Tab-separated table of C-alpha atoms and ligand atoms in Angstrom:
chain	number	residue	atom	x	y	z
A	1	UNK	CA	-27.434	-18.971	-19.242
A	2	UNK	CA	-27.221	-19.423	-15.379
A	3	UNK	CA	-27.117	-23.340	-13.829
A	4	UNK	CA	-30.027	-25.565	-14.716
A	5	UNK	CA	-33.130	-25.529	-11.780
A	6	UNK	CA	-35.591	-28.350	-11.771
A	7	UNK	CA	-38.398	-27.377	-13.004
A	8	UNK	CA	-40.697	-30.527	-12.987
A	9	UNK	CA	-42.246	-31.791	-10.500
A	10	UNK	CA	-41.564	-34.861	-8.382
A	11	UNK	CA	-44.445	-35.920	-5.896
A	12	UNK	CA	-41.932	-38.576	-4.548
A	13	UNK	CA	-39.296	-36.051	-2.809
A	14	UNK	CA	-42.461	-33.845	-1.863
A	15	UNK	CA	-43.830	-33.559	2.001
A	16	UNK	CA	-47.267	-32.958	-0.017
A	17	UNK	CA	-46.652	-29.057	0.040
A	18	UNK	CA	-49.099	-28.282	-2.394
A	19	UNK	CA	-51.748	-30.880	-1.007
A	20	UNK	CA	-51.671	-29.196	2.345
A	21	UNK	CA	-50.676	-25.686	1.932
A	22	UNK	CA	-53.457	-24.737	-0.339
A	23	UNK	CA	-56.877	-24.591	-0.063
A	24	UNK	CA	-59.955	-25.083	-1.983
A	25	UNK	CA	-63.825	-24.740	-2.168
A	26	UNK	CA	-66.239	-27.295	-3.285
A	27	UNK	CA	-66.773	-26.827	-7.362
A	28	UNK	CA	-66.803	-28.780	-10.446
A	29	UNK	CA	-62.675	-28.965	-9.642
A	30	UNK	CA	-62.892	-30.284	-6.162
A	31	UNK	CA	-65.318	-32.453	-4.432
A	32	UNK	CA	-64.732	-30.582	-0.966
A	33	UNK	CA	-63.510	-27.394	0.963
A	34	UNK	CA	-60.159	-27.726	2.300
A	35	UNK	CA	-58.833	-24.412	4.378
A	36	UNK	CA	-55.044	-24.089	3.141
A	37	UNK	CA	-52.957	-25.503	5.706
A	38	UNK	CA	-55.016	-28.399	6.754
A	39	UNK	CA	-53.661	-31.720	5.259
A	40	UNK	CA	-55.978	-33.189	2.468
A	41	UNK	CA	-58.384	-36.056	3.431
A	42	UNK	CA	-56.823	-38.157	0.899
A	43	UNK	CA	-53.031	-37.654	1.867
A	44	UNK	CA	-51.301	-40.166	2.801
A	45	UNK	CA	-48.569	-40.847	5.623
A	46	UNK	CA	-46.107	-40.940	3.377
A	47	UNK	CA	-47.419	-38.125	1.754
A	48	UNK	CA	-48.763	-39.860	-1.861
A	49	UNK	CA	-52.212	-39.504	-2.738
A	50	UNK	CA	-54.361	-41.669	-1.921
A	51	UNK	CA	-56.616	-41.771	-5.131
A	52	UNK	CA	-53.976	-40.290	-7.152
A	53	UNK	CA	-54.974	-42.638	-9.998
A	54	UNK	CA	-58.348	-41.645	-9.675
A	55	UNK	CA	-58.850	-38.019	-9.211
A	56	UNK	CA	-61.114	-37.259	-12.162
A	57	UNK	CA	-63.479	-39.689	-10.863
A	58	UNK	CA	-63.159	-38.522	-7.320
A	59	UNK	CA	-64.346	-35.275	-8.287
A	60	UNK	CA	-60.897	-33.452	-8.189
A	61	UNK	CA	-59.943	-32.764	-11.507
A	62	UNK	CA	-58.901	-29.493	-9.718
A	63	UNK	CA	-55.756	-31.233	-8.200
A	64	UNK	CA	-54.608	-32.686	-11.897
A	65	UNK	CA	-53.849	-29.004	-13.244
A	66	UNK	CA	-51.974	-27.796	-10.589
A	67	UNK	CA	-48.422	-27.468	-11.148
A	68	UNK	CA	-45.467	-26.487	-8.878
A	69	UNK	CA	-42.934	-26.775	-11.606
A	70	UNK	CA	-40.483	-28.147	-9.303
A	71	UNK	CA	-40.941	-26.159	-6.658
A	72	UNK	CA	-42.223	-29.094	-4.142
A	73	UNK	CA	-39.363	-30.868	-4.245
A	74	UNK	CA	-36.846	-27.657	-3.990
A	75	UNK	CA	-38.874	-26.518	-0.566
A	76	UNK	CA	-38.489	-29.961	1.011
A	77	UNK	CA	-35.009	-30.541	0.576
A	78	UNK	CA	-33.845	-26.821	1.395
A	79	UNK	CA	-36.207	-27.053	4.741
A	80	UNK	CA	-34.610	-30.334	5.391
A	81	UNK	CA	-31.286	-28.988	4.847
A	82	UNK	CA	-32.139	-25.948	7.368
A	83	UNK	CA	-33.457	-28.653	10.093
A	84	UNK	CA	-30.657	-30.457	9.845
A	85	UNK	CA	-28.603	-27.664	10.686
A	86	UNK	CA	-30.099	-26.677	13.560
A	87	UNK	CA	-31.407	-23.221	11.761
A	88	UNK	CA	-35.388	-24.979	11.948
A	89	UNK	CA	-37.226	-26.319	14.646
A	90	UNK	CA	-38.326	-29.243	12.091
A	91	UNK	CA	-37.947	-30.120	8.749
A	92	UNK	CA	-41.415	-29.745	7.440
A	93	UNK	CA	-45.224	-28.445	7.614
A	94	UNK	CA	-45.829	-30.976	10.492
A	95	UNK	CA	-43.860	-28.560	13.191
A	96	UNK	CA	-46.517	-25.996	13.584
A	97	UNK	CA	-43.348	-23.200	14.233
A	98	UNK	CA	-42.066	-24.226	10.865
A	99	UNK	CA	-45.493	-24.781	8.713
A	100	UNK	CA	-46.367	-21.057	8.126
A	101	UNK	CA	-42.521	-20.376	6.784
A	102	UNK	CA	-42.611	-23.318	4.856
A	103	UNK	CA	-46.054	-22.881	3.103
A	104	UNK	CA	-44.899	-19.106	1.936
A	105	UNK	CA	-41.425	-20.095	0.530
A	106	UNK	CA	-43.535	-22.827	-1.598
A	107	UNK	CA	-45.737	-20.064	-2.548
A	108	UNK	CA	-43.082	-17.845	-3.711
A	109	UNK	CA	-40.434	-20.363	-5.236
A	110	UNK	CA	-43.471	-22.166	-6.803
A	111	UNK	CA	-44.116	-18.468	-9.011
A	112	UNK	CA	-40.254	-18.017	-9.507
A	113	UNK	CA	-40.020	-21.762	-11.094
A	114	UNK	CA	-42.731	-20.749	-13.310
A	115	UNK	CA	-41.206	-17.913	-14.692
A	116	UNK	CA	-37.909	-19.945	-15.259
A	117	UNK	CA	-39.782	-22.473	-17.089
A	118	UNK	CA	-41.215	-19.651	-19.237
A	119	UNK	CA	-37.990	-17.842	-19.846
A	120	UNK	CA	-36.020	-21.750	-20.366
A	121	UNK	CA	-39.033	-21.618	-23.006
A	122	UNK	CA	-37.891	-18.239	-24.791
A	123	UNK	CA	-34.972	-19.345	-24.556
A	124	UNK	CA	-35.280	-22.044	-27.044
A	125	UNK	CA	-36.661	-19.555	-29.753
A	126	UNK	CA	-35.098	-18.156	-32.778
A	127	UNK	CA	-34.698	-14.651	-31.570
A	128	UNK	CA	-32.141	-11.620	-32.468
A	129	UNK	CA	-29.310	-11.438	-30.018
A	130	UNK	CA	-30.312	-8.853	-28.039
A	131	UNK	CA	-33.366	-10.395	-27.145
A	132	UNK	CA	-31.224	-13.708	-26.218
A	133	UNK	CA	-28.866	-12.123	-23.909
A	134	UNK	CA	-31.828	-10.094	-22.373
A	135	UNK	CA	-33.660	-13.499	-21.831
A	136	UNK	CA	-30.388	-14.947	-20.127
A	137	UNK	CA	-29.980	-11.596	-18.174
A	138	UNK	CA	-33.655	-12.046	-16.417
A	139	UNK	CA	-33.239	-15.881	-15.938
A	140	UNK	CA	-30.293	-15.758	-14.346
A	141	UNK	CA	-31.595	-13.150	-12.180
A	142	UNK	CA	-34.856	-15.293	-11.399
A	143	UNK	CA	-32.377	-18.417	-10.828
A	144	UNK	CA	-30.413	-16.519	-8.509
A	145	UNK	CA	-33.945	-15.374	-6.401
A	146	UNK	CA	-34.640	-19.160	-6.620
A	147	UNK	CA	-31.617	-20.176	-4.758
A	148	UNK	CA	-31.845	-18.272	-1.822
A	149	UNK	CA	-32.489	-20.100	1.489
A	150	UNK	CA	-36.242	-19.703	3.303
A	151	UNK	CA	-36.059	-15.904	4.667
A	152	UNK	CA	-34.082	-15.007	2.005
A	153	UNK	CA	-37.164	-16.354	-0.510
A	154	UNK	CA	-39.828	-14.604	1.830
A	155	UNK	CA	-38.330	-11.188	1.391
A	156	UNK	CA	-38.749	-11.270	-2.408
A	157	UNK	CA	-42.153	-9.775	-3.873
A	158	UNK	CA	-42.345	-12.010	-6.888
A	159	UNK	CA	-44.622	-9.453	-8.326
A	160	UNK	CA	-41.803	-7.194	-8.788
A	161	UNK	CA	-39.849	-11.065	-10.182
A	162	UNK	CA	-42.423	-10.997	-12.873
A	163	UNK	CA	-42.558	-7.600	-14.050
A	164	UNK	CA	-39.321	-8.184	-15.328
A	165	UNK	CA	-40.152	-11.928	-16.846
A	166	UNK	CA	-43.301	-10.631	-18.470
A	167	UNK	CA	-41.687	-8.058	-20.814
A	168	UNK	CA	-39.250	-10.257	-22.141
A	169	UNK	CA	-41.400	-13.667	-23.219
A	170	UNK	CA	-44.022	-10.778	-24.672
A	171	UNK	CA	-40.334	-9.992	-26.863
A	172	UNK	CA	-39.474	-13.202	-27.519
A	173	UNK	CA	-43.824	-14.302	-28.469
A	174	UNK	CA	-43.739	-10.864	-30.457
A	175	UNK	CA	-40.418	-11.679	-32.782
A	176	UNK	CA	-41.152	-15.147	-32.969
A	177	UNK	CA	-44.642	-14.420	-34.205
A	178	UNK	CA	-44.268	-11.573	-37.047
A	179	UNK	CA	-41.361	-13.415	-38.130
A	180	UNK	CA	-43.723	-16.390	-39.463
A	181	UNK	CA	-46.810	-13.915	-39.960
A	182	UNK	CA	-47.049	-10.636	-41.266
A	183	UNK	CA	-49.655	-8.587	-38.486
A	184	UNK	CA	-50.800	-11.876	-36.277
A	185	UNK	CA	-54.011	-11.292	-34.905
A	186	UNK	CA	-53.972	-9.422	-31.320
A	187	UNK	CA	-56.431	-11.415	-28.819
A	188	UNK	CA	-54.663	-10.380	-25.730
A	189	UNK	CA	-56.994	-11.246	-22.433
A	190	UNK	CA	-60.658	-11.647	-24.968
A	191	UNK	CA	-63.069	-13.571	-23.503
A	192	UNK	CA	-64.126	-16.213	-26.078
A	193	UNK	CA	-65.933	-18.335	-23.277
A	194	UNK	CA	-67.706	-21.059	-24.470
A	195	UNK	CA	-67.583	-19.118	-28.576
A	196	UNK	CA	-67.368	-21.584	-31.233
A	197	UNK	CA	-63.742	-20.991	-32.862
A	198	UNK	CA	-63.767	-24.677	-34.893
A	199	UNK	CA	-61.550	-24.484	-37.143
A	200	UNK	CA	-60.277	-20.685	-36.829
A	201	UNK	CA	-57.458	-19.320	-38.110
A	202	UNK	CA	-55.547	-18.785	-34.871
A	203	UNK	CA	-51.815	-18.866	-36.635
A	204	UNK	CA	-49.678	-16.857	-34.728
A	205	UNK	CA	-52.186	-14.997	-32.722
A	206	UNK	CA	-51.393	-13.223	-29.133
A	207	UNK	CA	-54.045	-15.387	-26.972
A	208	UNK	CA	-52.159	-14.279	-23.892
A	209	UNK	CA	-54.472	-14.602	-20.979
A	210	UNK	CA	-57.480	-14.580	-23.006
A	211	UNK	CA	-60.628	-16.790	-21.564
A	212	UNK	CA	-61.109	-19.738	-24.034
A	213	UNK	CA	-62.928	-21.537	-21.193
A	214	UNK	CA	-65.467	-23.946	-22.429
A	215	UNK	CA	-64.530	-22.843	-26.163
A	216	UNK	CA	-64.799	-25.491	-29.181
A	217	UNK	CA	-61.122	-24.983	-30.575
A	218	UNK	CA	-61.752	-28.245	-32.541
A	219	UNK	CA	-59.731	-28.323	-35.853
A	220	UNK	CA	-58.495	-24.652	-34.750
A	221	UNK	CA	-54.879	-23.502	-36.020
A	222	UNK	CA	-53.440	-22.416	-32.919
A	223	UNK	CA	-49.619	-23.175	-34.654
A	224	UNK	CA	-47.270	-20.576	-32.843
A	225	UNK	CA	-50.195	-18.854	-31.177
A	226	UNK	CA	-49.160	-17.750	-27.585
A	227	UNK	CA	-51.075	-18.774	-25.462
A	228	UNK	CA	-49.043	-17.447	-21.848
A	229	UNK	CA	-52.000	-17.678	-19.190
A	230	UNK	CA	-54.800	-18.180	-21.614
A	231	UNK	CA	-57.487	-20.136	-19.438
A	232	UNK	CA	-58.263	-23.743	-21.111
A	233	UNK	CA	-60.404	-25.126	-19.177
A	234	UNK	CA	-62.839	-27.083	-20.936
A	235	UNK	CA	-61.774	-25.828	-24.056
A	236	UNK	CA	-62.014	-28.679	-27.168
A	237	UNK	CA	-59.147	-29.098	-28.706
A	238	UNK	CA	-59.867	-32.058	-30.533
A	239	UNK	CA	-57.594	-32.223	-33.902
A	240	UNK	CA	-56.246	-28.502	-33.113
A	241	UNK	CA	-52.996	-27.667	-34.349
A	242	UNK	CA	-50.747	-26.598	-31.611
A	243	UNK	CA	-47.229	-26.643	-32.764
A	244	UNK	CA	-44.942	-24.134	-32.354
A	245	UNK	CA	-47.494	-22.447	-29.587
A	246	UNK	CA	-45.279	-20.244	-27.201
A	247	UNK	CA	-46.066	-20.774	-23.417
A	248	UNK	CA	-48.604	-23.828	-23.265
A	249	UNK	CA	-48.403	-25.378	-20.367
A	250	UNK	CA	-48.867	-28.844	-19.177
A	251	UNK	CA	-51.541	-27.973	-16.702
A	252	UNK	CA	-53.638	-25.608	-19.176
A	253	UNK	CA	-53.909	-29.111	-21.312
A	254	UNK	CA	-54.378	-31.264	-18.417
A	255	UNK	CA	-57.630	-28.516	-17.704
A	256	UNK	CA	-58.540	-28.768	-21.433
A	257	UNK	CA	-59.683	-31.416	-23.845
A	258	UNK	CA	-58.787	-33.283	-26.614
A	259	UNK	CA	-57.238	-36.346	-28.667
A	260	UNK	CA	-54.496	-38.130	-29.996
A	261	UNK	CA	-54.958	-35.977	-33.037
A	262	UNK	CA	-54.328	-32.797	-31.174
A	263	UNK	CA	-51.002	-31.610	-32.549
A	264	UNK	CA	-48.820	-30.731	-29.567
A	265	UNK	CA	-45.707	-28.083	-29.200
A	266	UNK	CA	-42.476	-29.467	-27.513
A	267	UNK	CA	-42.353	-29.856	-23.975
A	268	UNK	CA	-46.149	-31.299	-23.200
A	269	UNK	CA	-47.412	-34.086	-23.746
A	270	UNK	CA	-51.291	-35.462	-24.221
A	271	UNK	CA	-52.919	-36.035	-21.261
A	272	UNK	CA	-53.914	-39.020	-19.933
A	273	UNK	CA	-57.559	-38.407	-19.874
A	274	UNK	CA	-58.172	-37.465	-23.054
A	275	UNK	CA	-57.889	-40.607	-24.232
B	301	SF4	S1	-56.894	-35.306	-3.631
B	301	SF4	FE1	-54.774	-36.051	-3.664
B	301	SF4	S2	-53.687	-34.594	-5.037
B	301	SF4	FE2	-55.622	-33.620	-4.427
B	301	SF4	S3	-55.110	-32.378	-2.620
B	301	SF4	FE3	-55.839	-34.362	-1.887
B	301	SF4	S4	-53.991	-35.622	-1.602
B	301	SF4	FE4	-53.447	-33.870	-2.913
């Protein structure tokens, strides 16, 4: 396995990246319309938010599942790095030459952390060792991508990135899952929006990308499930059972709800507003 890459975010070493490079419309996630590239209203000088303890209130429960895994951080400090050397006119978004450069290697690095912290992920499965070495094979390469300096990051097409991730966690989910469960069920990208699944028998079932939005998963057994870009917002997940679930982010539960009772896999943690 190839050199460890930060993968979670840290606001404090951030010039905001995510807070001015992308946009949003007015919705029941965000109380305005920002165009991307324009500086948030609520950003600070020293680029903290300025009702960051308060954005579920505020009407932007938008910017609370929103997750650069890392990436924030990693764009500053390379840019900085660059400036410093004379290779940038500026070290950040606020030098219009620079801001257009800087807002697409954020963009890209932003998807290639994501896929590391899926493949880190697999990579702390029980698998066979083929599947191992293949995991550490396509993470290195992804770690390698990640490293590269600004132009070198806005040549990549992540797309292409990701068409080699995705095979490999759907090896790792797939293994992991019939191991524990003779023929899991298969929900790949169903739409159960708003359905009533309390209580369901969700053990070891492919949820990948399926629509759970609004769905009452309340008492649900979603142990080992894999849920890899199932949408949660909304979802109840009150007293669900979500250990061992492959792929569940932090910002899918930060869009969902739930209680102390919800059973969590590694690697999350329960979010502060469902308290
Ligand atoms: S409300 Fe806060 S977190 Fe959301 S975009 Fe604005 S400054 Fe960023």
């Amino acid at each position: 396995m190839g050199p460890a890459v930060e993968l979670v975010a840290d606001c404090s070493a951030c010039v905001g990246l995510c807070c001015v490079g992308l946009g949003f419309r007015t919705s029941a996630e965000f109380a305005f319309d920002k165009e991307p590239g324009q500086a948030c209203q609520h950003l600070a000088e020293d680029f903290r938010c300025g009702i960051h303890d308060r954005l579920r209130g505020r009407g932007m429960a938008g910017c609370t599942t929103f997750d650069c895994f890392g990436a924030g951080q990693v764009t500053t400090a390379r840019f900085a790095e660059a400036a410093q050397d004379g290779r940038l006119d500026g070290p950040d978004w606020r030098t219009p030459a620079v801001a257009g450069e800087m807002f697409a290697a954020f963009a890209v690095l932003r998807r290639l952390h994501e896929a590391l912290w899926h493949l880190d992920h697999a990579a702390a499965r029980e698998v066979d060792d083929e599947i191992r070495q293949e995991v550490a094979r396509v993470r290195d390469s992804v770690a390698a991508q990640a490293a590269g300096e600004a132009d070198e990051l806005l040549r990549i097409d992540v797309d292409v990135s990701w068409r080699n991730v995705a095979p490999v966690l759907a090896a790792v989910s797939e293994q992991v899952r019939t191991e524990i469960r003779e023929d899991p069920a298969d929900l790949r990208g169903t739409d159960h929006a708003g359905a009533d699944l309390r209580r369901r028998d969700l053990w070891a079932a492919n949820l990948r990308g399926a629509v759970l939005v609004g769905s009452d998963l309340r008492g649900a057994d979603l142990r080992a499930a894999d849920l890899a870009g199932a949408d949660l917002r909304g979802a109840r997940l009150d007293e669900a059972d979500l250990r061992g679930a492959l792929y569940c982010t932090q910002a899918q539960l930060e869009a969902a709800r739930g209680s102390a009772r919800t059973q969590l896999p590694e690697g999350v943690h329960t979010p502060g507003h469902w308290a």
